[in-house]
CSV table of C-alpha atoms and ligand atoms in Angstrom, one decimal:
chain,number,residue,atom,x,y,z
A,1,UNK,CA,62.8,77.4,125.5
A,2,UNK,CA,66.6,77.0,125.4
A,3,UNK,CA,66.7,78.6,121.8
A,4,UNK,CA,64.5,81.5,123.1
A,5,UNK,CA,66.7,82.0,126.1
A,6,UNK,CA,69.8,82.1,124.2
A,7,UNK,CA,68.5,84.4,121.8
A,8,UNK,CA,67.3,86.7,124.5
A,9,UNK,CA,70.9,86.4,126.0
A,10,UNK,CA,72.4,87.3,122.6
A,11,UNK,CA,70.3,90.1,122.3
A,12,UNK,CA,70.9,91.4,125.9
A,13,UNK,CA,74.7,91.1,125.0
A,14,UNK,CA,74.3,93.0,121.8
A,15,UNK,CA,72.4,95.8,123.8
A,16,UNK,CA,75.3,96.1,126.2
A,17,UNK,CA,78.2,96.3,123.8
A,18,UNK,CA,79.3,99.6,122.2
A,19,UNK,CA,78.9,98.6,118.6
A,20,UNK,CA,75.3,99.9,118.6
A,21,UNK,CA,76.7,103.3,119.3
A,22,UNK,CA,78.9,103.0,116.1
A,23,UNK,CA,75.7,103.3,114.1
A,24,UNK,CA,75.0,106.7,115.7
A,25,UNK,CA,71.4,106.1,116.3
A,26,UNK,CA,69.7,107.0,119.4
A,27,UNK,CA,66.2,106.2,118.5
A,28,UNK,CA,64.5,103.1,119.9
A,29,UNK,CA,65.1,100.1,117.7
A,30,UNK,CA,63.4,96.8,117.2
A,31,UNK,CA,65.3,93.5,118.3
A,32,UNK,CA,65.9,92.8,114.6
A,33,UNK,CA,67.5,96.0,114.0
A,34,UNK,CA,69.5,95.7,117.1
A,35,UNK,CA,70.7,92.3,116.0
A,36,UNK,CA,71.7,93.5,112.4
A,37,UNK,CA,73.6,96.5,113.8
A,38,UNK,CA,75.6,94.3,116.2
A,39,UNK,CA,76.5,91.9,113.4
A,40,UNK,CA,78.3,94.9,112.0
A,41,UNK,CA,81.0,94.1,114.6
A,42,UNK,CA,82.9,91.6,112.5
A,43,UNK,CA,86.4,90.6,113.3
A,44,UNK,CA,87.9,90.1,109.8
A,45,UNK,CA,91.3,88.9,111.0
A,46,UNK,CA,90.8,85.6,112.4
A,47,UNK,CA,93.2,82.8,112.3
A,48,UNK,CA,92.4,79.2,113.1
A,49,UNK,CA,96.1,78.1,113.5
A,50,UNK,CA,95.6,76.4,117.0
A,51,UNK,CA,92.1,75.8,117.0
A,52,UNK,CA,89.1,74.4,114.8
A,53,UNK,CA,86.3,76.2,113.0
A,54,UNK,CA,83.8,74.7,115.6
A,55,UNK,CA,85.6,76.1,118.4
A,56,UNK,CA,85.9,79.6,116.7
A,57,UNK,CA,82.3,79.6,116.0
A,58,UNK,CA,81.5,78.9,119.6
A,59,UNK,CA,83.4,82.0,120.5
A,60,UNK,CA,81.8,83.9,117.7
A,61,UNK,CA,78.3,83.1,119.1
A,62,UNK,CA,79.5,83.7,122.6
A,63,UNK,CA,80.8,87.2,122.0
A,64,UNK,CA,78.1,88.1,119.4
A,65,UNK,CA,80.9,88.9,116.8
A,66,UNK,CA,80.9,87.5,113.4
A,67,UNK,CA,84.3,86.3,112.2
A,68,UNK,CA,86.1,86.7,108.9
A,69,UNK,CA,88.7,83.7,108.7
A,70,UNK,CA,92.0,84.4,107.1
A,71,UNK,CA,94.1,81.3,106.4
A,72,UNK,CA,97.6,82.4,105.0
A,73,UNK,CA,98.0,81.9,101.4
A,74,UNK,CA,100.9,82.3,99.1
A,75,UNK,CA,103.9,80.4,97.7
A,76,UNK,CA,105.7,77.7,99.8
A,77,UNK,CA,108.6,80.2,100.3
A,78,UNK,CA,106.4,81.7,103.0
A,79,UNK,CA,106.4,79.8,106.2
A,80,UNK,CA,103.4,79.3,108.3
A,81,UNK,CA,101.7,76.7,110.2
A,82,UNK,CA,99.0,76.5,107.5
A,83,UNK,CA,99.6,77.8,104.0
A,84,UNK,CA,97.3,77.7,101.0
A,85,UNK,CA,99.4,77.4,98.0
A,86,UNK,CA,97.3,76.4,95.0
A,87,UNK,CA,93.7,76.1,93.7
A,88,UNK,CA,93.1,72.7,95.3
A,89,UNK,CA,94.2,74.0,98.7
A,90,UNK,CA,92.0,77.0,98.4
A,91,UNK,CA,89.0,74.9,97.1
A,92,UNK,CA,89.3,72.6,100.2
A,93,UNK,CA,89.5,75.6,102.6
A,94,UNK,CA,86.4,77.3,100.9
A,95,UNK,CA,84.5,74.1,101.1
A,96,UNK,CA,85.4,73.9,104.8
A,97,UNK,CA,84.0,77.2,105.5
A,98,UNK,CA,80.9,76.8,103.1
A,99,UNK,CA,77.5,77.2,104.9
A,100,UNK,CA,79.0,78.2,108.2
A,101,UNK,CA,78.4,81.7,109.8
A,102,UNK,CA,81.7,83.3,108.7
A,103,UNK,CA,83.3,85.5,106.1
A,104,UNK,CA,85.8,83.5,103.9
A,105,UNK,CA,89.0,85.3,103.6
A,106,UNK,CA,92.7,84.8,103.1
A,107,UNK,CA,95.8,86.6,104.5
A,108,UNK,CA,97.8,86.9,101.5
A,109,UNK,CA,101.7,86.7,101.7
A,110,UNK,CA,104.3,88.7,99.9
A,111,UNK,CA,103.6,90.2,96.5
A,112,UNK,CA,103.4,86.9,94.4
A,113,UNK,CA,100.6,85.1,96.0
A,114,UNK,CA,98.3,85.8,92.9
A,115,UNK,CA,100.4,83.5,90.9
A,116,UNK,CA,99.4,80.4,93.1
A,117,UNK,CA,95.6,80.6,92.4
A,118,UNK,CA,93.3,81.1,89.4
A,119,UNK,CA,91.3,84.4,89.4
A,120,UNK,CA,88.1,82.2,89.1
A,121,UNK,CA,89.1,80.5,92.4
A,122,UNK,CA,90.1,83.6,94.2
A,123,UNK,CA,86.8,85.2,93.3
A,124,UNK,CA,84.9,82.6,95.6
A,125,UNK,CA,86.7,84.3,98.4
A,126,UNK,CA,84.6,87.2,100.2
A,127,UNK,CA,87.9,89.1,100.6
A,128,UNK,CA,91.5,89.3,100.5
A,129,UNK,CA,93.5,90.8,103.4
A,130,UNK,CA,97.3,91.4,103.7
A,131,UNK,CA,99.8,93.6,105.6
A,132,UNK,CA,103.1,95.1,104.8
A,133,UNK,CA,105.1,93.4,107.6
A,134,UNK,CA,107.2,91.2,105.4
A,135,UNK,CA,109.8,93.4,104.0
A,136,UNK,CA,112.6,93.1,101.5
A,137,UNK,CA,115.9,92.2,103.3
A,138,UNK,CA,119.4,92.1,102.1
A,139,UNK,CA,119.7,90.1,98.9
A,140,UNK,CA,116.0,90.1,98.4
A,141,UNK,CA,115.1,87.8,101.4
A,142,UNK,CA,111.5,88.0,102.6
A,143,UNK,CA,112.0,89.1,106.2
A,144,UNK,CA,109.2,89.0,108.7
A,145,UNK,CA,109.8,92.4,110.5
A,146,UNK,CA,108.3,91.3,113.8
A,147,UNK,CA,110.8,88.4,114.2
A,148,UNK,CA,113.7,88.8,116.5
A,149,UNK,CA,116.5,88.9,114.0
A,150,UNK,CA,114.8,91.1,111.5
A,151,UNK,CA,117.1,94.0,112.3
A,152,UNK,CA,120.1,92.0,111.2
A,153,UNK,CA,118.4,91.3,107.8
A,154,UNK,CA,117.0,94.8,106.9
A,155,UNK,CA,119.1,97.8,107.1
A,156,UNK,CA,117.3,99.9,109.9
A,157,UNK,CA,120.2,101.7,111.4
A,158,UNK,CA,118.9,104.9,110.0
A,159,UNK,CA,115.4,104.6,111.2
A,160,UNK,CA,113.9,107.7,109.3
A,161,UNK,CA,115.4,106.4,106.1
A,162,UNK,CA,114.0,102.9,106.8
A,163,UNK,CA,110.5,104.5,107.5
A,164,UNK,CA,110.6,106.2,104.2
A,165,UNK,CA,111.3,102.9,102.4
A,166,UNK,CA,108.6,101.2,104.7
A,167,UNK,CA,106.1,103.6,103.7
A,168,UNK,CA,106.9,103.2,100.1
A,169,UNK,CA,106.5,99.5,100.7
A,170,UNK,CA,103.0,99.9,101.8
A,171,UNK,CA,102.1,101.8,98.8
A,172,UNK,CA,103.9,99.3,96.5
A,173,UNK,CA,101.7,96.4,98.2
A,174,UNK,CA,98.6,98.3,97.7
A,175,UNK,CA,99.3,99.2,94.1
A,176,UNK,CA,100.3,95.6,93.1
A,177,UNK,CA,98.1,93.4,94.9
A,178,UNK,CA,94.3,93.0,94.5
A,179,UNK,CA,93.5,93.2,98.2
A,180,UNK,CA,90.5,94.4,100.1
A,181,UNK,CA,92.0,95.1,103.3
A,182,UNK,CA,95.3,96.3,104.4
A,183,UNK,CA,95.7,94.7,108.0
A,184,UNK,CA,97.8,96.0,110.9
A,185,UNK,CA,97.8,99.5,109.4
A,186,UNK,CA,100.8,101.6,110.6
A,187,UNK,CA,102.4,99.0,112.6
A,188,UNK,CA,106.0,99.4,113.2
A,189,UNK,CA,109.1,97.1,114.2
A,190,UNK,CA,110.2,96.9,117.8
A,191,UNK,CA,112.4,99.9,118.6
A,192,UNK,CA,110.1,102.1,116.6
A,193,UNK,CA,106.7,101.3,117.8
A,194,UNK,CA,107.3,103.1,121.1
A,195,UNK,CA,107.8,106.3,119.2
A,196,UNK,CA,104.9,105.8,116.7
A,197,UNK,CA,104.2,109.7,116.3
A,198,UNK,CA,107.8,110.3,115.7
A,199,UNK,CA,107.7,108.1,112.6
A,200,UNK,CA,104.1,108.4,111.3
A,201,UNK,CA,104.2,112.1,110.1
A,202,UNK,CA,101.4,113.7,108.3
A,203,UNK,CA,103.1,113.4,104.9
A,204,UNK,CA,103.6,109.4,105.5
A,205,UNK,CA,100.1,109.0,106.7
A,206,UNK,CA,98.8,110.8,103.6
A,207,UNK,CA,100.8,108.3,101.3
A,208,UNK,CA,98.9,105.4,103.0
A,209,UNK,CA,95.6,106.9,102.9
A,210,UNK,CA,95.7,108.1,99.5
A,211,UNK,CA,96.7,104.8,98.2
A,212,UNK,CA,93.8,103.2,100.0
A,213,UNK,CA,91.4,105.4,98.4
A,214,UNK,CA,93.0,105.2,95.0
A,215,UNK,CA,92.7,101.2,95.0
A,216,UNK,CA,89.6,100.9,97.2
A,217,UNK,CA,91.3,99.2,100.0
A,218,UNK,CA,89.8,99.3,103.5
A,219,UNK,CA,92.2,99.9,106.4
A,220,UNK,CA,92.2,97.7,109.4
A,221,UNK,CA,91.9,98.9,113.0
A,222,UNK,CA,93.9,96.2,114.9
A,223,UNK,CA,92.8,95.5,118.5
A,224,UNK,CA,95.9,93.3,119.2
A,225,UNK,CA,98.3,96.2,118.2
A,226,UNK,CA,96.0,99.1,119.3
A,227,UNK,CA,96.7,100.6,115.9
A,228,UNK,CA,96.3,102.9,114.2
A,229,UNK,CA,96.2,105.8,116.6
A,230,UNK,CA,93.7,108.5,116.6
A,231,UNK,CA,95.7,111.2,114.5
A,232,UNK,CA,96.0,108.8,111.7
A,233,UNK,CA,92.3,107.6,111.9
A,234,UNK,CA,90.8,110.9,112.0
A,235,UNK,CA,92.7,111.8,108.9
A,236,UNK,CA,91.6,108.6,107.1
A,237,UNK,CA,87.9,109.2,108.1
A,238,UNK,CA,88.1,112.8,106.9
A,239,UNK,CA,89.5,111.5,103.5
A,240,UNK,CA,86.7,109.1,103.2
A,241,UNK,CA,88.6,105.5,103.7
A,242,UNK,CA,86.7,102.5,104.9
A,243,UNK,CA,87.7,100.8,108.1
A,244,UNK,CA,87.6,97.1,109.2
A,245,UNK,CA,88.0,95.7,112.7
A,246,UNK,CA,90.7,93.0,113.3
A,247,UNK,CA,92.0,91.0,116.4
A,248,UNK,CA,94.8,89.0,114.5
A,249,UNK,CA,93.5,86.6,117.0
A,250,UNK,CA,94.4,82.9,117.4
A,251,UNK,CA,92.2,81.0,119.7
A,252,UNK,CA,90.8,82.1,122.3
A,253,UNK,CA,91.7,85.8,121.3
A,254,UNK,CA,89.5,86.2,118.2
A,255,UNK,CA,86.5,88.5,118.6
A,256,UNK,CA,88.3,90.7,121.2
A,257,UNK,CA,87.8,93.9,119.6
A,258,UNK,CA,87.8,96.4,122.5
A,259,UNK,CA,90.3,98.7,120.9
A,260,UNK,CA,88.3,98.9,117.7
A,261,UNK,CA,84.9,99.5,119.3
A,262,UNK,CA,86.1,102.0,121.7
A,263,UNK,CA,87.9,104.2,119.1
A,264,UNK,CA,85.0,103.7,116.5
A,265,UNK,CA,82.8,105.3,119.1
A,266,UNK,CA,85.4,108.1,119.7
A,267,UNK,CA,85.6,108.6,115.8
A,268,UNK,CA,81.7,108.5,115.6
A,269,UNK,CA,82.1,105.9,112.7
A,270,UNK,CA,78.9,104.9,111.1
A,271,UNK,CA,77.8,102.0,108.9
A,272,UNK,CA,79.0,103.6,105.6
A,273,UNK,CA,82.5,104.0,107.2
A,274,UNK,CA,82.8,100.4,107.5
A,275,UNK,CA,84.2,97.7,105.2
A,276,UNK,CA,81.8,95.0,104.0
A,277,UNK,CA,82.7,92.2,101.6
A,278,UNK,CA,82.1,93.4,98.1
A,279,UNK,CA,79.3,92.2,96.0
A,280,UNK,CA,80.2,89.4,93.3
A,281,UNK,CA,82.0,91.4,90.5
A,282,UNK,CA,83.2,94.1,92.7
A,283,UNK,CA,86.0,92.2,94.9
A,284,UNK,CA,89.3,93.4,94.5
A,285,UNK,CA,90.4,90.2,92.6
A,286,UNK,CA,87.6,90.9,90.1
A,287,UNK,CA,88.1,94.8,89.7
A,288,UNK,CA,92.0,94.7,89.7
A,289,UNK,CA,94.5,93.2,87.3
A,290,UNK,CA,97.9,91.9,88.0
B,1,ZN,ZN1,97.2,87.8,110.5
């Protein structure tokens, strides 16, 4: 009885969320179809930093949103609460997620993370996600552009000049790394984010979109940053890129996809527009060389 009720509750919840509209269908559908379409609402950018897998799964069930877990991965030069740095770390992580109702991902760090793992172990992941928010600073330092002293470490006095280099960096990340998802797409450092339209010119948008298409990379719609904004997304959709939803959430903020769902409805995104983890043999780490 409890199971029955919770299933009913789940389906009722699914029916009230907007994702169903994402599929664009207005006909009456069966409960199974309903459930399936709802499961397309996946938060592919979930961190377990201050939580546990069990707690995250509890939220996943409550919110009716499936999670893709992305532990940070790369060389020890990258500083994160948890960092997977070799095959043994990655195998242990994969074993932890095995058999649980999640997608298995990593958030790859810098451009040398591939050197930490064997292609065979990487291929056990469902997907690899990264962003372009760690940038080359003076003397080649890895600068996290969201940190307070980033402006001192990176030459950002000429903001338009920085922006050109930042866009080139995005393209470089996509060219060099076998990633499936570019996260936090069109994010900008403080002091620039407020004037997003000024920096994301059509030419710059095109460079990101062209690279995403060229390398088969999905572009994340971030519910935490409420990015990218519509002008970018409309161009990306028209060009045929795939999208993923991401909260970049730590507990209890994972699965909060309001911005993504709202904007997906506005763009009339349908199932083929959305990223799904590639079949074995088609994952970025299997398609690409590095
Ligand atoms: Zn993240």
